Short mmCIF file of N, CA and C in Angstrom, two decimals:
data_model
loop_
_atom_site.label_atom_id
_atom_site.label_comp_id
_atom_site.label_asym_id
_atom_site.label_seq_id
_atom_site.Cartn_x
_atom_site.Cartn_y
_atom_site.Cartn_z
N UNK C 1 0.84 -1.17 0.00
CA UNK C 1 0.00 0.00 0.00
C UNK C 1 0.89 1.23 0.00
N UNK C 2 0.52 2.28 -0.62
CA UNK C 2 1.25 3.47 -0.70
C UNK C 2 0.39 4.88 -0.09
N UNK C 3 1.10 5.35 1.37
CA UNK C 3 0.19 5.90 1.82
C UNK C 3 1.16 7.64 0.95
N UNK C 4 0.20 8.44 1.37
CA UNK C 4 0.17 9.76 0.50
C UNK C 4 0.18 11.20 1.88
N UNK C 5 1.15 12.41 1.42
CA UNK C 5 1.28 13.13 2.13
C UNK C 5 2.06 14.21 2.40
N UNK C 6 1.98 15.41 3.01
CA UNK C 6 3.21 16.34 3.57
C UNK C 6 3.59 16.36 4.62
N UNK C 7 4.67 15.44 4.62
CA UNK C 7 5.22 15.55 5.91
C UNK C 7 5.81 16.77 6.38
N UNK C 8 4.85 17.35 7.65
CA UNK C 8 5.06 19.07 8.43
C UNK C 8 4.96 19.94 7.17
N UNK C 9 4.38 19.76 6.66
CA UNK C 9 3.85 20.97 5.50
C UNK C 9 4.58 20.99 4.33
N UNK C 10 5.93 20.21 4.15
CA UNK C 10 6.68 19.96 3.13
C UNK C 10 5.60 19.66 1.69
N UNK C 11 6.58 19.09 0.89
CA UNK C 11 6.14 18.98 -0.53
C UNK C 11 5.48 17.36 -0.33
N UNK C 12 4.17 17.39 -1.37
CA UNK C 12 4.21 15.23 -1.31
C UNK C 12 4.50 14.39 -1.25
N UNK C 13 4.58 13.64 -0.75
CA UNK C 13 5.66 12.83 -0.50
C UNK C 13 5.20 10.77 -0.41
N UNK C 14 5.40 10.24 -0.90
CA UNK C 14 4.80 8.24 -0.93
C UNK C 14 5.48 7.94 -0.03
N UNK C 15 4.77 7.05 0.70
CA UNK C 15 5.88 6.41 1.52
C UNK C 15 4.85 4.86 1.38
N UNK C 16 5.87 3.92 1.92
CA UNK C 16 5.23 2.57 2.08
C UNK C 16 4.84 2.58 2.91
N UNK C 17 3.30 1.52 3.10
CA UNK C 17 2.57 1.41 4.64
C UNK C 17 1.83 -0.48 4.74
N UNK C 18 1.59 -0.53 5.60
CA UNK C 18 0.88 -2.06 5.21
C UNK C 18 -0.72 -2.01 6.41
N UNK C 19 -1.34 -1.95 5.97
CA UNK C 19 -3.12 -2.03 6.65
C UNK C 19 -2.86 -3.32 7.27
N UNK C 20 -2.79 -3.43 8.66
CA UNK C 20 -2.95 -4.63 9.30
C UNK C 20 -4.70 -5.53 9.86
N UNK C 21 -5.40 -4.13 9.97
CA UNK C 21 -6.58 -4.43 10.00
C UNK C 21 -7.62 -3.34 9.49
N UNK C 22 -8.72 -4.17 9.76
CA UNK C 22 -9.79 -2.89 9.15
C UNK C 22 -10.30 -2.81 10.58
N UNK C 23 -10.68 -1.86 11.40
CA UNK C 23 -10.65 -1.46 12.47
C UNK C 23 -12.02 -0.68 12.54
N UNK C 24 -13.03 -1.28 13.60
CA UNK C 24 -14.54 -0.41 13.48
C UNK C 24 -14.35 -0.06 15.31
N UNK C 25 -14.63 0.97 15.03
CA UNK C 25 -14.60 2.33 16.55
C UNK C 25 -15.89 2.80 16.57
N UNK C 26 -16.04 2.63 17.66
CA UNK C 26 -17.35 3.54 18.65
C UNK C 26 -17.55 5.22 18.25
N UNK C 27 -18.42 5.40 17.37
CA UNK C 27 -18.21 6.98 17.61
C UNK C 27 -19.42 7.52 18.63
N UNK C 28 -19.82 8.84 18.61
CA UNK C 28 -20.70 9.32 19.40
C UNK C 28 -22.47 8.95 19.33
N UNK C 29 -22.98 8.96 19.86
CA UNK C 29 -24.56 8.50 19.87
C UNK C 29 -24.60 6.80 19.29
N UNK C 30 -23.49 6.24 20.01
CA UNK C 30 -23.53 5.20 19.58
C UNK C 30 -22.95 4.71 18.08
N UNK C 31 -22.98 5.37 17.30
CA UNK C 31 -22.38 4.72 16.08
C UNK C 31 -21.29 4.31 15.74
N UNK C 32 -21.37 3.74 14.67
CA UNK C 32 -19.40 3.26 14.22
C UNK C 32 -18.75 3.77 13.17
N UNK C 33 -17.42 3.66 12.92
CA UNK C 33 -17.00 3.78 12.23
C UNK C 33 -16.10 2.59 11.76
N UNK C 34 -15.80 2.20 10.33
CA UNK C 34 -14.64 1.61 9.90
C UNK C 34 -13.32 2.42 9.57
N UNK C 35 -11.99 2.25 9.85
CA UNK C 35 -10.85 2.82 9.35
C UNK C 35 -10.35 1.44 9.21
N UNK C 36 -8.77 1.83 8.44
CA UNK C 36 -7.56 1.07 8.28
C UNK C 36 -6.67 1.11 9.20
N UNK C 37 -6.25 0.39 10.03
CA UNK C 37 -5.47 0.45 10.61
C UNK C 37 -3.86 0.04 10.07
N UNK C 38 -3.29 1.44 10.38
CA UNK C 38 -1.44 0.84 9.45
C UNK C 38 -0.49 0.27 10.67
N UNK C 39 0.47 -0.05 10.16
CA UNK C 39 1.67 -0.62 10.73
C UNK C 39 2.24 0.57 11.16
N UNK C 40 2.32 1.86 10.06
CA UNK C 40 3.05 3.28 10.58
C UNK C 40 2.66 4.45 11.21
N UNK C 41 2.75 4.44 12.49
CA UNK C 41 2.61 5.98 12.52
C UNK C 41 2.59 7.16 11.37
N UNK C 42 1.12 7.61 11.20
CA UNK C 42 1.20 8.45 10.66
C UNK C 42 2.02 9.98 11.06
N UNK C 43 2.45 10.79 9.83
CA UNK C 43 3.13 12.17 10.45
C UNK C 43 2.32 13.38 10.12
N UNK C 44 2.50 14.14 11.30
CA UNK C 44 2.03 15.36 11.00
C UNK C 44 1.69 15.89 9.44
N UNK C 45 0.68 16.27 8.94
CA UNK C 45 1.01 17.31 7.99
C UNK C 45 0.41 16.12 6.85
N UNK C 46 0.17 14.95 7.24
CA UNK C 46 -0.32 13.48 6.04
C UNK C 46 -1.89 14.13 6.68
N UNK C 47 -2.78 14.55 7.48
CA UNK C 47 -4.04 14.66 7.26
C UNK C 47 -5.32 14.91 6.20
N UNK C 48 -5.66 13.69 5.74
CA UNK C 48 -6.34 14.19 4.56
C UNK C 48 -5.60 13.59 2.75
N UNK C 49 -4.92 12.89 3.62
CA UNK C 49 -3.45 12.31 2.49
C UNK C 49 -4.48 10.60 2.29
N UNK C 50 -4.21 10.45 0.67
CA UNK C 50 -5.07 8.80 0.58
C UNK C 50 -3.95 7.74 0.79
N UNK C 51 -4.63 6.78 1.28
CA UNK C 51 -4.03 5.75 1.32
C UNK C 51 -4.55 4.48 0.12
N UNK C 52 -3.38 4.09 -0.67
CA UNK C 52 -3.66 4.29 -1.99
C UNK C 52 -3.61 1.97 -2.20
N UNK C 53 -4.80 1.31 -2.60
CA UNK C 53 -3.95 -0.37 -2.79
C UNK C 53 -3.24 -0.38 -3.84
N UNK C 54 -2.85 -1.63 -4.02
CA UNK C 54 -1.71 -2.01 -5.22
C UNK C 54 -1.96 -1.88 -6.75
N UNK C 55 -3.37 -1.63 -6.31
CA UNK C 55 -3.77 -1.12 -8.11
C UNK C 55 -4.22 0.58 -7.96
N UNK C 56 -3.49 0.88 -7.13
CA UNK C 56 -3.92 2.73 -7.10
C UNK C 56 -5.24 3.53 -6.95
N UNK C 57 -5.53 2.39 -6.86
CA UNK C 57 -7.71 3.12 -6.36
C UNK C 57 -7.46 3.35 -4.25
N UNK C 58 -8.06 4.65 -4.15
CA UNK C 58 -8.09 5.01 -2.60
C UNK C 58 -9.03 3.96 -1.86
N UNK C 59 -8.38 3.49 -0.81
CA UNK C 59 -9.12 2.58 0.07
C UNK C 59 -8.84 3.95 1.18
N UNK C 60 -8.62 4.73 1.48
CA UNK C 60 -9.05 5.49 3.19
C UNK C 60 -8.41 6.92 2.68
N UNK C 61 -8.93 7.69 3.75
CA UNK C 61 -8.44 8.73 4.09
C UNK C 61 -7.53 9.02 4.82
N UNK C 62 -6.16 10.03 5.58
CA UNK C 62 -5.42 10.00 6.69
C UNK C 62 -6.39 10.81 7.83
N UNK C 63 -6.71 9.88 8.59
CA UNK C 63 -7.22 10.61 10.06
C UNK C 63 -7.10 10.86 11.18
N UNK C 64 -5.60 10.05 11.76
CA UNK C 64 -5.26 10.91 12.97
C UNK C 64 -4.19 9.26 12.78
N UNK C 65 -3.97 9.40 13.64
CA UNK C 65 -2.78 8.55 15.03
C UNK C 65 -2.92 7.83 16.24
N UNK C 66 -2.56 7.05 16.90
CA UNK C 66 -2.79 6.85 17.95
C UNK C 66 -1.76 5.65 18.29
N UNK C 67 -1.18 5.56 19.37
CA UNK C 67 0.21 4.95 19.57
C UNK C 67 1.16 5.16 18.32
N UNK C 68 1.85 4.57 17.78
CA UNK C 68 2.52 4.01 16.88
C UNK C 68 1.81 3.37 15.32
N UNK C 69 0.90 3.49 15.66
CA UNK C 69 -0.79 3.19 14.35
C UNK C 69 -1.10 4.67 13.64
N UNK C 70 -1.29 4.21 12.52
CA UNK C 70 -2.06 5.11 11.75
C UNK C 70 -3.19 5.03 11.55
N UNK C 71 -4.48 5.64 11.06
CA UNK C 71 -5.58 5.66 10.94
C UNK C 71 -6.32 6.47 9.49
N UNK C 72 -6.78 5.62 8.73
CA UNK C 72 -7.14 5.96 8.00
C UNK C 72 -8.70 5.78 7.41
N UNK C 73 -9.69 6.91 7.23
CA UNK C 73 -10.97 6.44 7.45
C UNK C 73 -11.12 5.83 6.20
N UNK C 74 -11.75 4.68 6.21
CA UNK C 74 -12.16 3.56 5.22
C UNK C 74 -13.23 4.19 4.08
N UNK C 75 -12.77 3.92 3.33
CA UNK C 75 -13.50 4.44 1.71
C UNK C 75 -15.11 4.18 1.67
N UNK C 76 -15.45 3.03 2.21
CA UNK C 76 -17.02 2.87 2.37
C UNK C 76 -17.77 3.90 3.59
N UNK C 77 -17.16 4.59 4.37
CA UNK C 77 -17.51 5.64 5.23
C UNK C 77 -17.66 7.40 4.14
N UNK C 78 -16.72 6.87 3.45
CA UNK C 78 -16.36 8.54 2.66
C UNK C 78 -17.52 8.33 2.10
N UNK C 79 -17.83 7.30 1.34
CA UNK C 79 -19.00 7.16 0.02
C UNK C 79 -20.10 7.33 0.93
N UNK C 80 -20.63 6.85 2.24
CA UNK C 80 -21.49 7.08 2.87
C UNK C 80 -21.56 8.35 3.49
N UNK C 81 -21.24 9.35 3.68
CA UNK C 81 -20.82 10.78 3.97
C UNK C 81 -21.55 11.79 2.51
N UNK C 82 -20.98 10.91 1.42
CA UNK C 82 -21.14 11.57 -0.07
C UNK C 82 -22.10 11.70 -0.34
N UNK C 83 -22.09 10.27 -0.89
CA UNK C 83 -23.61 9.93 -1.20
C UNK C 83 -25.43 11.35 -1.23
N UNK C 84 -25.16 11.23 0.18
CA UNK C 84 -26.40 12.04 -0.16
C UNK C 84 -26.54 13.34 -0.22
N UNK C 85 -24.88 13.91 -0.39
CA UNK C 85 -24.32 15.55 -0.53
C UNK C 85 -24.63 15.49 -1.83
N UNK C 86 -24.69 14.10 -2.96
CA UNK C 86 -25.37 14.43 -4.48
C UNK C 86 -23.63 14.34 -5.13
N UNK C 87 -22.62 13.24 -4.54
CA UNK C 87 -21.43 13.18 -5.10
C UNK C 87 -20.92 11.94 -5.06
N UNK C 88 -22.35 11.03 -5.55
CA UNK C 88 -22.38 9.77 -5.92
C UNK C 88 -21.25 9.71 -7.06
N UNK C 89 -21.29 10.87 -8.21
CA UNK C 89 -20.39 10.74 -9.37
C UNK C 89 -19.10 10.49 -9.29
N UNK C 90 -18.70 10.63 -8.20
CA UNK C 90 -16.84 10.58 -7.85
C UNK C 90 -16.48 9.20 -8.34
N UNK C 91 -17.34 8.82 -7.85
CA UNK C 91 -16.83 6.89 -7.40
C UNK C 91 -17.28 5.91 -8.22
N UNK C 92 -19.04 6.37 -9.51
CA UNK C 92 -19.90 5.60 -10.19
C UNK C 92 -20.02 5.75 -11.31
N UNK C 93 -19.30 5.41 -12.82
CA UNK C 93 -19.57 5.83 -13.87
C UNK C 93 -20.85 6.54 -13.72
N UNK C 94 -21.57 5.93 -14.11
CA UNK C 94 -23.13 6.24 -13.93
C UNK C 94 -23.93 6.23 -12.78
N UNK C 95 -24.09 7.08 -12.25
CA UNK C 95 -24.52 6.92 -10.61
C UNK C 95 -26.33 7.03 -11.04
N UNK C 96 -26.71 7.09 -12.27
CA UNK C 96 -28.25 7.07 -12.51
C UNK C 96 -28.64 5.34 -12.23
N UNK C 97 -27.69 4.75 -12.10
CA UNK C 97 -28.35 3.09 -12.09
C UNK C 97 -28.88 2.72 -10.55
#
């Protein structure tokens, strides 16, 4: 996996990462979320940076840190976020089907 980013505000930058799990968290009023969980600490300044699979289509977003883990929110959360903002088109040739 090739995660994506500025490290401390620098220029873009690839680095290698490996998703050890897909990771579902408690959010508020009860709900969940799915992320990726990486092997790397994410760095400053990667927020918002994709985390990219081996055929280059985005599986997550960069969303924070926590120990030595990275966190990246899972692509089926983004599309569910989208979706009913009317930006079905990103992701669906034809989002009329």
């Amino acid at each position: 996996m090739l995660a994506v980013g500025c490290d401390d505000g620098g220029s873009s930058r690839c680095t290698d990462d490996t998703a050890i799990a897909r990771t579902m968290l408690r959010r508020r009023e009860n709900k969940v979320a799915f992320f990726w969980e990486t092997s790397a600490k994410s760095l400053r300044g990667r927020s918002g940076g994709p985390l990219l699979d081996n055929e280059g289509l985005v599986i997550g977003i960069c969303s924070g840190t926590q120990g030595e883990r990275g966190y990246y929110t899972h692509i089926d959360e983004i599309h569910a976020w989208l979706k009913p903002l009317g930006y079905e088109w990103l992701w669906k040739a034809d989002a009329s089907k």
